[in-house]
Amino acid sequence: KDNNQWAQQTAPCNWSLDRMEEARVLYQAEISTADFQQPHEAKKLINDYVSKQTQGKISELISALDNQTLMVLVNYIYFKGKWKTPFEPHFTRESDFYLDKKRTVKVPMMHHMFLTTPYFRDEDLSCSVVELKYTGNASALFILPDEGRMQQVEASLQPETLKKWKDSLRKIDDLYMPKFSISSDYSLENILPQLGIKEVFSKQADLSRITGAKDLSVVHKAVLDVAETGTEAAAATGCCPVGSALILQPLKIYFNRPFLVMISDTNTQTPLFMAKVTNPKEN
């Protein structure tokens, strides 16, 4: 995980050497320069940097820049985890994944017999929860809502719910999980205010002491791959001041319809990545 600041080579950016050093010390941020008067070349420079740092998982964080750009702030995180108990590839079979009541797609369905992994059935929220551990200090919670209960479960993803699930996990012996690779990208100007980060996007915000400009745009992109050996995940954010759970037996569970996944640090219980998988065949 790291931060990087890209400033215009000859910009009227109000970043003194002292302030740049403060950013390096306080935020562990590298300081780089780019010529935003050549937006295509600057975009390639930043995207190549992010691609290298995320092992090629995020190849195009910034889709467009213009020559009014004065600074780009980049934050990225890259995670590669190996399952503590990997899935055996020769057990993987093509299987149906139910997109809804009428549509299915064929997916490579991984199968783990005699896995003995933690599992919990939450009758209150109508979902099933499985925990898979990585080597090291990370684990993944896979959350499978009953049909028609996805929104209810999503709305209940609070710390107390996660704690209840963690405290209630018991063992299962048979697990079916699709391989998948998903990605998403968002413009965060409308999302962050819903999380309480409002003032920086308001008309009253003034970033001119930093960049000489007042406006701000924020983009975010994330990628998540899950396969037999483990998981690769990466996320990056760019900030630009501009001018059916079929439980066939009590100890068997099929992830064969839309589900949620959350990867966390087991030492701090901090969520690192969270995703909703509605179609494992689509990014």
PDB file of C-alpha atoms in Angstrom:
ATOM      1  CA  LYS A   1       0.000   0.000   0.000  1.00  0.00           C
ATOM      2  CA  ASP A   2       1.393   3.419  -0.843  1.00  0.00           C
ATOM      3  CA  ASN A   3       0.664   7.004  -1.879  1.00  0.00           C
ATOM      4  CA  ASN A   4       2.092   9.069  -4.692  1.00  0.00           C
ATOM      5  CA  GLN A   5       1.740  12.727  -5.646  1.00  0.00           C
ATOM      6  CA  TRP A   6       2.224  13.890  -9.209  1.00  0.00           C
ATOM      7  CA  ALA A   7       2.699  17.634  -9.602  1.00  0.00           C
ATOM      8  CA  GLN A   8       2.986  19.721 -12.752  1.00  0.00           C
ATOM      9  CA  GLN A   9       6.641  20.195 -13.646  1.00  0.00           C
ATOM     10  CA  THR A  10       6.273  23.948 -14.043  1.00  0.00           C
ATOM     11  CA  ALA A  11       2.923  24.440 -12.298  1.00  0.00           C
ATOM     12  CA  PRO A  12       1.837  27.392 -10.197  1.00  0.00           C
ATOM     13  CA  CYS A  13       1.406  24.714  -7.505  1.00  0.00           C
ATOM     14  CA  ASN A  14       1.710  26.179  -4.037  1.00  0.00           C
ATOM     15  CA  TRP A  15       3.809  23.275  -2.756  1.00  0.00           C
ATOM     16  CA  SER A  16       6.977  24.474  -1.102  1.00  0.00           C
ATOM     17  CA  LEU A  17       9.854  22.092  -0.485  1.00  0.00           C
ATOM     18  CA  ASP A  18       8.916  22.070   3.204  1.00  0.00           C
ATOM     19  CA  ARG A  19       5.317  21.131   2.427  1.00  0.00           C
ATOM     20  CA  MET A  20       6.426  18.386   0.055  1.00  0.00           C
ATOM     21  CA  GLU A  21       8.681  17.003   2.769  1.00  0.00           C
ATOM     22  CA  GLU A  22       5.773  17.103   5.230  1.00  0.00           C
ATOM     23  CA  ALA A  23       3.674  15.081   2.794  1.00  0.00           C
ATOM     24  CA  ARG A  24       6.485  12.574   2.418  1.00  0.00           C
ATOM     25  CA  VAL A  25       6.868  12.157   6.185  1.00  0.00           C
ATOM     26  CA  LEU A  26       3.228  12.362   7.323  1.00  0.00           C
ATOM     27  CA  TYR A  27       1.582  10.418   4.497  1.00  0.00           C
ATOM     28  CA  GLN A  28       4.490   8.269   3.293  1.00  0.00           C
ATOM     29  CA  ALA A  29       3.868   9.778  -0.123  1.00  0.00           C
ATOM     30  CA  GLU A  30       6.361   9.748  -2.957  1.00  0.00           C
ATOM     31  CA  ILE A  31       6.661  13.045  -4.835  1.00  0.00           C
ATOM     32  CA  SER A  32       6.867  12.892  -8.640  1.00  0.00           C
ATOM     33  CA  THR A  33       6.387  15.324 -11.487  1.00  0.00           C
ATOM     34  CA  ALA A  34       4.611  15.106 -14.825  1.00  0.00           C
ATOM     35  CA  ASP A  35       4.007  17.532 -17.651  1.00  0.00           C
ATOM     36  CA  PHE A  36       0.226  17.952 -17.696  1.00  0.00           C
ATOM     37  CA  GLN A  37       0.612  20.284 -20.668  1.00  0.00           C
ATOM     38  CA  GLN A  38       1.110  16.962 -22.478  1.00  0.00           C
ATOM     39  CA  PRO A  39      -1.916  15.160 -20.982  1.00  0.00           C
ATOM     40  CA  HIS A  40      -1.595  11.935 -22.984  1.00  0.00           C
ATOM     41  CA  GLU A  41       2.033  11.450 -21.953  1.00  0.00           C
ATOM     42  CA  ALA A  42       1.244  12.396 -18.328  1.00  0.00           C
ATOM     43  CA  LYS A  43      -1.660   9.931 -18.209  1.00  0.00           C
ATOM     44  CA  LYS A  44       0.573   7.146 -19.552  1.00  0.00           C
ATOM     45  CA  LEU A  45       3.291   7.975 -17.025  1.00  0.00           C
ATOM     46  CA  ILE A  46       0.888   7.748 -14.070  1.00  0.00           C
ATOM     47  CA  ASN A  47      -0.922   4.651 -15.352  1.00  0.00           C
ATOM     48  CA  ASP A  48       2.362   2.853 -16.015  1.00  0.00           C
ATOM     49  CA  TYR A  49       3.429   3.626 -12.451  1.00  0.00           C
ATOM     50  CA  VAL A  50       0.170   2.271 -10.952  1.00  0.00           C
ATOM     51  CA  SER A  51       0.294  -0.801 -13.209  1.00  0.00           C
ATOM     52  CA  LYS A  52       3.827  -1.602 -12.074  1.00  0.00           C
ATOM     53  CA  GLN A  53       2.993  -1.128  -8.387  1.00  0.00           C
ATOM     54  CA  THR A  54      -0.111  -3.372  -8.627  1.00  0.00           C
ATOM     55  CA  GLN A  55       1.640  -6.097 -10.651  1.00  0.00           C
ATOM     56  CA  GLY A  56      -0.386  -5.228 -13.738  1.00  0.00           C
ATOM     57  CA  LYS A  57      -3.757  -5.676 -12.012  1.00  0.00           C
ATOM     58  CA  ILE A  58      -4.744  -2.021 -12.571  1.00  0.00           C
ATOM     59  CA  SER A  59      -3.502  -0.884 -15.956  1.00  0.00           C
ATOM     60  CA  GLU A  60      -5.557   2.298 -16.427  1.00  0.00           C
ATOM     61  CA  LEU A  61      -6.506   4.196 -13.298  1.00  0.00           C
ATOM     62  CA  ILE A  62      -6.623   7.571 -15.048  1.00  0.00           C
ATOM     63  CA  SER A  63      -8.750   7.504 -18.201  1.00  0.00           C
ATOM     64  CA  ALA A  64      -8.412  11.177 -19.108  1.00  0.00           C
ATOM     65  CA  LEU A  65      -6.439  14.267 -18.145  1.00  0.00           C
ATOM     66  CA  ASP A  66      -6.469  17.741 -19.606  1.00  0.00           C
ATOM     67  CA  ASN A  67      -3.881  20.476 -19.712  1.00  0.00           C
ATOM     68  CA  GLN A  68      -5.626  22.290 -16.838  1.00  0.00           C
ATOM     69  CA  THR A  69      -4.608  19.534 -14.416  1.00  0.00           C
ATOM     70  CA  LEU A  70      -2.163  20.723 -11.770  1.00  0.00           C
ATOM     71  CA  MET A  71      -1.773  17.690  -9.531  1.00  0.00           C
ATOM     72  CA  VAL A  72      -2.778  14.026  -9.287  1.00  0.00           C
ATOM     73  CA  LEU A  73      -2.788  12.254  -5.926  1.00  0.00           C
ATOM     74  CA  VAL A  74      -2.647   8.456  -6.185  1.00  0.00           C
ATOM     75  CA  ASN A  75      -3.311   5.888  -3.472  1.00  0.00           C
ATOM     76  CA  TYR A  76      -3.018   2.172  -4.220  1.00  0.00           C
ATOM     77  CA  ILE A  77      -3.111  -1.141  -2.387  1.00  0.00           C
ATOM     78  CA  TYR A  78      -2.080  -4.549  -3.729  1.00  0.00           C
ATOM     79  CA  PHE A  79      -2.859  -7.863  -2.054  1.00  0.00           C
ATOM     80  CA  LYS A  80      -1.851 -11.377  -3.106  1.00  0.00           C
ATOM     81  CA  GLY A  81      -2.873 -14.171  -0.774  1.00  0.00           C
ATOM     82  CA  LYS A  82      -2.484 -17.936  -0.928  1.00  0.00           C
ATOM     83  CA  TRP A  83      -5.203 -20.059   0.620  1.00  0.00           C
ATOM     84  CA  LYS A  84      -4.062 -21.813   3.758  1.00  0.00           C
ATOM     85  CA  THR A  85      -5.738 -24.890   2.259  1.00  0.00           C
ATOM     86  CA  PRO A  86      -5.825 -24.509  -1.556  1.00  0.00           C
ATOM     87  CA  PHE A  87      -8.577 -25.910  -3.755  1.00  0.00           C
ATOM     88  CA  GLU A  88      -7.539 -28.898  -5.869  1.00  0.00           C
ATOM     89  CA  PRO A  89      -7.745 -27.836  -9.558  1.00  0.00           C
ATOM     90  CA  HIS A  90      -8.769 -31.337 -10.717  1.00  0.00           C
ATOM     91  CA  PHE A  91     -11.992 -30.983  -8.689  1.00  0.00           C
ATOM     92  CA  THR A  92     -12.992 -27.804 -10.568  1.00  0.00           C
ATOM     93  CA  ARG A  93     -15.955 -28.439 -12.890  1.00  0.00           C
ATOM     94  CA  GLU A  94     -18.225 -26.381 -15.134  1.00  0.00           C
ATOM     95  CA  SER A  95     -21.397 -25.665 -13.181  1.00  0.00           C
ATOM     96  CA  ASP A  96     -24.476 -23.434 -13.257  1.00  0.00           C
ATOM     97  CA  PHE A  97     -24.403 -20.046 -11.548  1.00  0.00           C
ATOM     98  CA  TYR A  98     -27.879 -18.549 -11.079  1.00  0.00           C
ATOM     99  CA  LEU A  99     -27.917 -14.863 -12.040  1.00  0.00           C
ATOM    100  CA  ASP A 100     -31.619 -14.716 -11.177  1.00  0.00           C
ATOM    101  CA  LYS A 101     -34.674 -16.994 -11.333  1.00  0.00           C
ATOM    102  CA  LYS A 102     -34.545 -17.239 -15.128  1.00  0.00           C
ATOM    103  CA  ARG A 103     -30.908 -16.883 -16.163  1.00  0.00           C
ATOM    104  CA  THR A 104     -27.847 -19.027 -15.537  1.00  0.00           C
ATOM    105  CA  VAL A 105     -24.251 -18.978 -16.756  1.00  0.00           C
ATOM    106  CA  LYS A 106     -21.677 -21.749 -16.775  1.00  0.00           C
ATOM    107  CA  VAL A 107     -18.741 -21.051 -14.458  1.00  0.00           C
ATOM    108  CA  PRO A 108     -15.673 -23.019 -13.320  1.00  0.00           C
ATOM    109  CA  MET A 109     -16.870 -24.156  -9.885  1.00  0.00           C
ATOM    110  CA  MET A 110     -14.121 -25.015  -7.418  1.00  0.00           C
ATOM    111  CA  HIS A 111     -14.853 -27.796  -4.949  1.00  0.00           C
ATOM    112  CA  HIS A 112     -13.283 -28.415  -1.559  1.00  0.00           C
ATOM    113  CA  MET A 113     -14.110 -31.671   0.197  1.00  0.00           C
ATOM    114  CA  PHE A 114     -13.130 -32.256   3.818  1.00  0.00           C
ATOM    115  CA  LEU A 115     -12.136 -28.593   4.084  1.00  0.00           C
ATOM    116  CA  THR A 116     -13.253 -28.116   7.692  1.00  0.00           C
ATOM    117  CA  THR A 117     -13.557 -24.340   7.375  1.00  0.00           C
ATOM    118  CA  PRO A 118     -15.580 -21.971   9.599  1.00  0.00           C
ATOM    119  CA  TYR A 119     -19.231 -21.501   8.596  1.00  0.00           C
ATOM    120  CA  PHE A 120     -22.295 -19.751  10.059  1.00  0.00           C
ATOM    121  CA  ARG A 121     -25.949 -19.756   9.082  1.00  0.00           C
ATOM    122  CA  ASP A 122     -27.568 -16.410   9.995  1.00  0.00           C
ATOM    123  CA  GLU A 123     -31.317 -17.029  10.142  1.00  0.00           C
ATOM    124  CA  ASP A 124     -32.043 -13.418  11.124  1.00  0.00           C
ATOM    125  CA  LEU A 125     -30.461 -12.032   7.956  1.00  0.00           C
ATOM    126  CA  SER A 126     -31.200 -15.090   5.797  1.00  0.00           C
ATOM    127  CA  CYS A 127     -27.648 -15.697   4.657  1.00  0.00           C
ATOM    128  CA  SER A 128     -24.788 -18.163   4.988  1.00  0.00           C
ATOM    129  CA  VAL A 129     -21.231 -17.111   5.833  1.00  0.00           C
ATOM    130  CA  VAL A 130     -17.988 -19.001   5.154  1.00  0.00           C
ATOM    131  CA  GLU A 131     -14.492 -17.952   6.202  1.00  0.00           C
ATOM    132  CA  LEU A 132     -11.450 -19.011   4.190  1.00  0.00           C
ATOM    133  CA  LYS A 133      -8.032 -18.279   5.651  1.00  0.00           C
ATOM    134  CA  TYR A 134      -4.924 -17.207   3.807  1.00  0.00           C
ATOM    135  CA  THR A 135      -1.388 -17.979   4.844  1.00  0.00           C
ATOM    136  CA  GLY A 136      -0.297 -15.051   6.996  1.00  0.00           C
ATOM    137  CA  ASN A 137      -2.613 -12.549   8.645  1.00  0.00           C
ATOM    138  CA  ALA A 138      -5.596 -12.349   6.315  1.00  0.00           C
ATOM    139  CA  SER A 139      -8.894 -14.111   5.737  1.00  0.00           C
ATOM    140  CA  ALA A 140     -11.890 -13.827   3.428  1.00  0.00           C
ATOM    141  CA  LEU A 141     -15.545 -13.912   4.424  1.00  0.00           C
ATOM    142  CA  PHE A 142     -17.862 -15.165   1.676  1.00  0.00           C
ATOM    143  CA  ILE A 143     -21.465 -14.143   2.361  1.00  0.00           C
ATOM    144  CA  LEU A 144     -24.278 -15.896   0.489  1.00  0.00           C
ATOM    145  CA  PRO A 145     -27.710 -14.249   0.884  1.00  0.00           C
ATOM    146  CA  ASP A 146     -30.851 -16.281   0.347  1.00  0.00           C
ATOM    147  CA  GLU A 147     -32.773 -15.512  -2.827  1.00  0.00           C
ATOM    148  CA  GLY A 148     -34.146 -11.965  -2.720  1.00  0.00           C
ATOM    149  CA  ARG A 149     -32.192 -11.031   0.416  1.00  0.00           C
ATOM    150  CA  MET A 150     -29.109  -9.356  -1.070  1.00  0.00           C
ATOM    151  CA  GLN A 151     -30.202  -5.776  -0.290  1.00  0.00           C
ATOM    152  CA  GLN A 152     -31.130  -6.713   3.272  1.00  0.00           C
ATOM    153  CA  VAL A 153     -27.725  -8.296   3.868  1.00  0.00           C
ATOM    154  CA  GLU A 154     -25.846  -5.400   2.239  1.00  0.00           C
ATOM    155  CA  ALA A 155     -27.685  -2.916   4.458  1.00  0.00           C
ATOM    156  CA  SER A 156     -26.667  -4.939   7.523  1.00  0.00           C
ATOM    157  CA  LEU A 157     -22.915  -4.963   6.850  1.00  0.00           C
ATOM    158  CA  GLN A 158     -22.040  -3.177  10.076  1.00  0.00           C
ATOM    159  CA  PRO A 159     -19.172  -3.928  12.494  1.00  0.00           C
ATOM    160  CA  GLU A 160     -21.548  -5.580  14.972  1.00  0.00           C
ATOM    161  CA  THR A 161     -22.855  -7.909  12.239  1.00  0.00           C
ATOM    162  CA  LEU A 162     -19.347  -8.928  11.227  1.00  0.00           C
ATOM    163  CA  LYS A 163     -18.448  -9.551  14.869  1.00  0.00           C
ATOM    164  CA  LYS A 164     -21.537 -11.739  15.328  1.00  0.00           C
ATOM    165  CA  TRP A 165     -20.586 -13.790  12.298  1.00  0.00           C
ATOM    166  CA  LYS A 166     -16.969 -14.156  13.409  1.00  0.00           C
ATOM    167  CA  ASP A 167     -18.018 -15.204  16.910  1.00  0.00           C
ATOM    168  CA  SER A 168     -20.532 -17.766  15.598  1.00  0.00           C
ATOM    169  CA  LEU A 169     -18.483 -19.621  12.981  1.00  0.00           C
ATOM    170  CA  ARG A 170     -18.405 -23.425  13.147  1.00  0.00           C
ATOM    171  CA  LYS A 171     -16.995 -26.062  10.787  1.00  0.00           C
ATOM    172  CA  ILE A 172     -18.263 -27.310   7.436  1.00  0.00           C
ATOM    173  CA  ASP A 173     -16.781 -30.086   5.314  1.00  0.00           C
ATOM    174  CA  ASP A 174     -17.893 -29.426   1.719  1.00  0.00           C
ATOM    175  CA  LEU A 175     -17.691 -26.149  -0.218  1.00  0.00           C
ATOM    176  CA  TYR A 176     -18.424 -25.149  -3.825  1.00  0.00           C
ATOM    177  CA  MET A 177     -17.028 -21.759  -4.867  1.00  0.00           C
ATOM    178  CA  PRO A 178     -16.784 -20.221  -8.384  1.00  0.00           C
ATOM    179  CA  LYS A 179     -13.525 -18.917  -9.749  1.00  0.00           C
ATOM    180  CA  PHE A 180     -13.953 -15.276 -10.687  1.00  0.00           C
ATOM    181  CA  SER A 181     -12.197 -12.121 -11.762  1.00  0.00           C
ATOM    182  CA  ILE A 182     -14.050  -8.841 -11.304  1.00  0.00           C
ATOM    183  CA  SER A 183     -13.201  -5.170 -11.615  1.00  0.00           C
ATOM    184  CA  SER A 184     -14.989  -1.885 -11.081  1.00  0.00           C
ATOM    185  CA  ASP A 185     -14.310   1.807 -11.355  1.00  0.00           C
ATOM    186  CA  TYR A 186     -16.140   4.746  -9.850  1.00  0.00           C
ATOM    187  CA  SER A 187     -16.137   8.493  -9.790  1.00  0.00           C
ATOM    188  CA  LEU A 188     -16.226   9.259  -6.077  1.00  0.00           C
ATOM    189  CA  GLU A 189     -17.519  12.831  -6.121  1.00  0.00           C
ATOM    190  CA  ASN A 190     -21.059  11.561  -5.482  1.00  0.00           C
ATOM    191  CA  ILE A 191     -20.121   8.614  -3.253  1.00  0.00           C
ATOM    192  CA  LEU A 192     -17.793  10.221  -0.697  1.00  0.00           C
ATOM    193  CA  PRO A 193     -20.333  12.873   0.423  1.00  0.00           C
ATOM    194  CA  GLN A 194     -22.681  10.017   1.385  1.00  0.00           C
ATOM    195  CA  LEU A 195     -19.914   8.823   3.717  1.00  0.00           C
ATOM    196  CA  GLY A 196     -19.618  12.228   5.373  1.00  0.00           C
ATOM    197  CA  ILE A 197     -16.810  13.694   3.233  1.00  0.00           C
ATOM    198  CA  LYS A 198     -18.752  16.698   1.976  1.00  0.00           C
ATOM    199  CA  GLU A 199     -16.956  19.992   2.429  1.00  0.00           C
ATOM    200  CA  VAL A 200     -14.069  19.277   0.067  1.00  0.00           C
ATOM    201  CA  PHE A 201     -16.584  18.838  -2.788  1.00  0.00           C
ATOM    202  CA  SER A 202     -18.721  21.866  -1.910  1.00  0.00           C
ATOM    203  CA  LYS A 203     -18.599  25.281  -3.534  1.00  0.00           C
ATOM    204  CA  GLN A 204     -17.078  26.604  -0.312  1.00  0.00           C
ATOM    205  CA  ALA A 205     -14.034  24.324  -0.649  1.00  0.00           C
ATOM    206  CA  ASP A 206     -10.864  26.128  -1.653  1.00  0.00           C
ATOM    207  CA  LEU A 207      -7.808  24.046  -2.532  1.00  0.00           C
ATOM    208  CA  SER A 208      -5.929  26.971  -4.019  1.00  0.00           C
ATOM    209  CA  ARG A 209      -3.321  27.006  -1.229  1.00  0.00           C
ATOM    210  CA  ILE A 210      -2.307  23.540  -2.408  1.00  0.00           C
ATOM    211  CA  THR A 211      -2.690  23.703  -6.168  1.00  0.00           C
ATOM    212  CA  GLY A 212      -3.766  27.190  -7.133  1.00  0.00           C
ATOM    213  CA  ALA A 213      -7.123  25.684  -8.183  1.00  0.00           C
ATOM    214  CA  LYS A 214     -10.416  25.103  -6.401  1.00  0.00           C
ATOM    215  CA  ASP A 215     -11.885  22.037  -8.104  1.00  0.00           C
ATOM    216  CA  LEU A 216     -11.388  18.365  -7.262  1.00  0.00           C
ATOM    217  CA  SER A 217     -12.219  15.069  -8.944  1.00  0.00           C
ATOM    218  CA  VAL A 218     -11.680  11.597  -7.476  1.00  0.00           C
ATOM    219  CA  VAL A 219     -11.672   8.259  -9.291  1.00  0.00           C
ATOM    220  CA  HIS A 220     -11.333   4.765  -7.848  1.00  0.00           C
ATOM    221  CA  LYS A 221     -10.676   1.402  -9.491  1.00  0.00           C
ATOM    222  CA  ALA A 222     -10.462  -2.069  -7.951  1.00  0.00           C
ATOM    223  CA  VAL A 223      -9.746  -5.593  -9.218  1.00  0.00           C
ATOM    224  CA  LEU A 224     -10.304  -8.933  -7.459  1.00  0.00           C
ATOM    225  CA  ASP A 225      -9.297 -12.418  -8.686  1.00  0.00           C
ATOM    226  CA  VAL A 226     -10.180 -15.612  -6.801  1.00  0.00           C
ATOM    227  CA  ALA A 227      -8.884 -19.012  -7.948  1.00  0.00           C
ATOM    228  CA  GLU A 228      -7.799 -22.410  -6.586  1.00  0.00           C
ATOM    229  CA  THR A 229      -4.478 -21.236  -5.163  1.00  0.00           C
ATOM    230  CA  GLY A 230      -5.626 -17.954  -3.665  1.00  0.00           C
ATOM    231  CA  THR A 231      -6.564 -14.341  -4.310  1.00  0.00           C
ATOM    232  CA  GLU A 232      -5.071 -11.325  -6.049  1.00  0.00           C
ATOM    233  CA  ALA A 233      -6.590  -7.943  -5.376  1.00  0.00           C
ATOM    234  CA  ALA A 234      -5.661  -4.361  -6.079  1.00  0.00           C
ATOM    235  CA  ALA A 235      -7.305  -0.991  -5.659  1.00  0.00           C
ATOM    236  CA  ALA A 236      -6.234   2.508  -6.575  1.00  0.00           C
ATOM    237  CA  THR A 237      -7.692   5.964  -6.143  1.00  0.00           C
ATOM    238  CA  GLY A 238      -6.716   9.038  -8.107  1.00  0.00           C
ATOM    239  CA  CYS A 239      -7.531  12.525  -6.867  1.00  0.00           C
ATOM    240  CA  CYS A 240      -7.139  15.280  -9.454  1.00  0.00           C
ATOM    241  CA  PRO A 241      -7.322  18.965  -8.559  1.00  0.00           C
ATOM    242  CA  VAL A 242      -8.127  20.532 -11.928  1.00  0.00           C
ATOM    243  CA  GLY A 243      -8.615  23.537 -13.344  1.00  0.00           C
ATOM    244  CA  SER A 244     -29.574 -19.557  -4.283  1.00  0.00           C
ATOM    245  CA  ALA A 245     -27.689 -20.726  -1.412  1.00  0.00           C
ATOM    246  CA  LEU A 246     -28.492 -24.367  -1.993  1.00  0.00           C
ATOM    247  CA  ILE A 247     -27.657 -25.970   1.352  1.00  0.00           C
ATOM    248  CA  LEU A 248     -28.130 -29.561   0.294  1.00  0.00           C
ATOM    249  CA  GLN A 249     -26.843 -30.898   3.605  1.00  0.00           C
ATOM    250  CA  PRO A 250     -26.135 -29.100   6.887  1.00  0.00           C
ATOM    251  CA  LEU A 251     -22.395 -29.203   6.178  1.00  0.00           C
ATOM    252  CA  LYS A 252     -22.398 -28.486   2.440  1.00  0.00           C
ATOM    253  CA  ILE A 253     -22.763 -25.097   0.762  1.00  0.00           C
ATOM    254  CA  TYR A 254     -22.880 -23.956  -2.875  1.00  0.00           C
ATOM    255  CA  PHE A 255     -21.944 -20.401  -3.846  1.00  0.00           C
ATOM    256  CA  ASN A 256     -23.978 -20.698  -7.034  1.00  0.00           C
ATOM    257  CA  ARG A 257     -25.757 -17.321  -7.026  1.00  0.00           C
ATOM    258  CA  PRO A 258     -24.844 -13.676  -6.234  1.00  0.00           C
ATOM    259  CA  PHE A 259     -22.739 -13.299  -3.103  1.00  0.00           C
ATOM    260  CA  LEU A 260     -20.487 -10.892  -1.212  1.00  0.00           C
ATOM    261  CA  VAL A 261     -16.834 -11.266  -0.278  1.00  0.00           C
ATOM    262  CA  MET A 262     -14.778  -9.321   2.249  1.00  0.00           C
ATOM    263  CA  ILE A 263     -11.006  -9.678   2.740  1.00  0.00           C
ATOM    264  CA  SER A 264      -9.748  -8.561   6.152  1.00  0.00           C
ATOM    265  CA  ASP A 265      -6.573  -8.311   8.176  1.00  0.00           C
ATOM    266  CA  THR A 266      -7.025 -10.839  10.982  1.00  0.00           C
ATOM    267  CA  ASN A 267      -4.824  -8.943  13.446  1.00  0.00           C
ATOM    268  CA  THR A 268      -6.744  -5.674  13.300  1.00  0.00           C
ATOM    269  CA  GLN A 269     -10.042  -6.962  11.811  1.00  0.00           C
ATOM    270  CA  THR A 270      -9.687  -4.169   9.249  1.00  0.00           C
ATOM    271  CA  PRO A 271     -11.518  -4.790   5.947  1.00  0.00           C
ATOM    272  CA  LEU A 272      -9.123  -4.454   3.008  1.00  0.00           C
ATOM    273  CA  PHE A 273     -11.412  -5.285   0.081  1.00  0.00           C
ATOM    274  CA  MET A 274     -15.133  -5.875  -0.327  1.00  0.00           C
ATOM    275  CA  ALA A 275     -16.989  -6.958  -3.466  1.00  0.00           C
ATOM    276  CA  LYS A 276     -20.368  -8.138  -4.713  1.00  0.00           C
ATOM    277  CA  VAL A 277     -20.199 -10.936  -7.271  1.00  0.00           C
ATOM    278  CA  THR A 278     -23.362 -10.999  -9.377  1.00  0.00           C
ATOM    279  CA  ASN A 279     -21.855 -12.727 -12.421  1.00  0.00           C
ATOM    280  CA  PRO A 280     -18.460 -14.472 -12.162  1.00  0.00           C
ATOM    281  CA  LYS A 281     -18.190 -14.448 -15.962  1.00  0.00           C
ATOM    282  CA  GLU A 282     -18.249 -10.659 -16.234  1.00  0.00           C
ATOM    283  CA  ASN A 283     -15.798  -8.014 -15.035  1.00  0.00           C
TER     284      ASN A 283
END
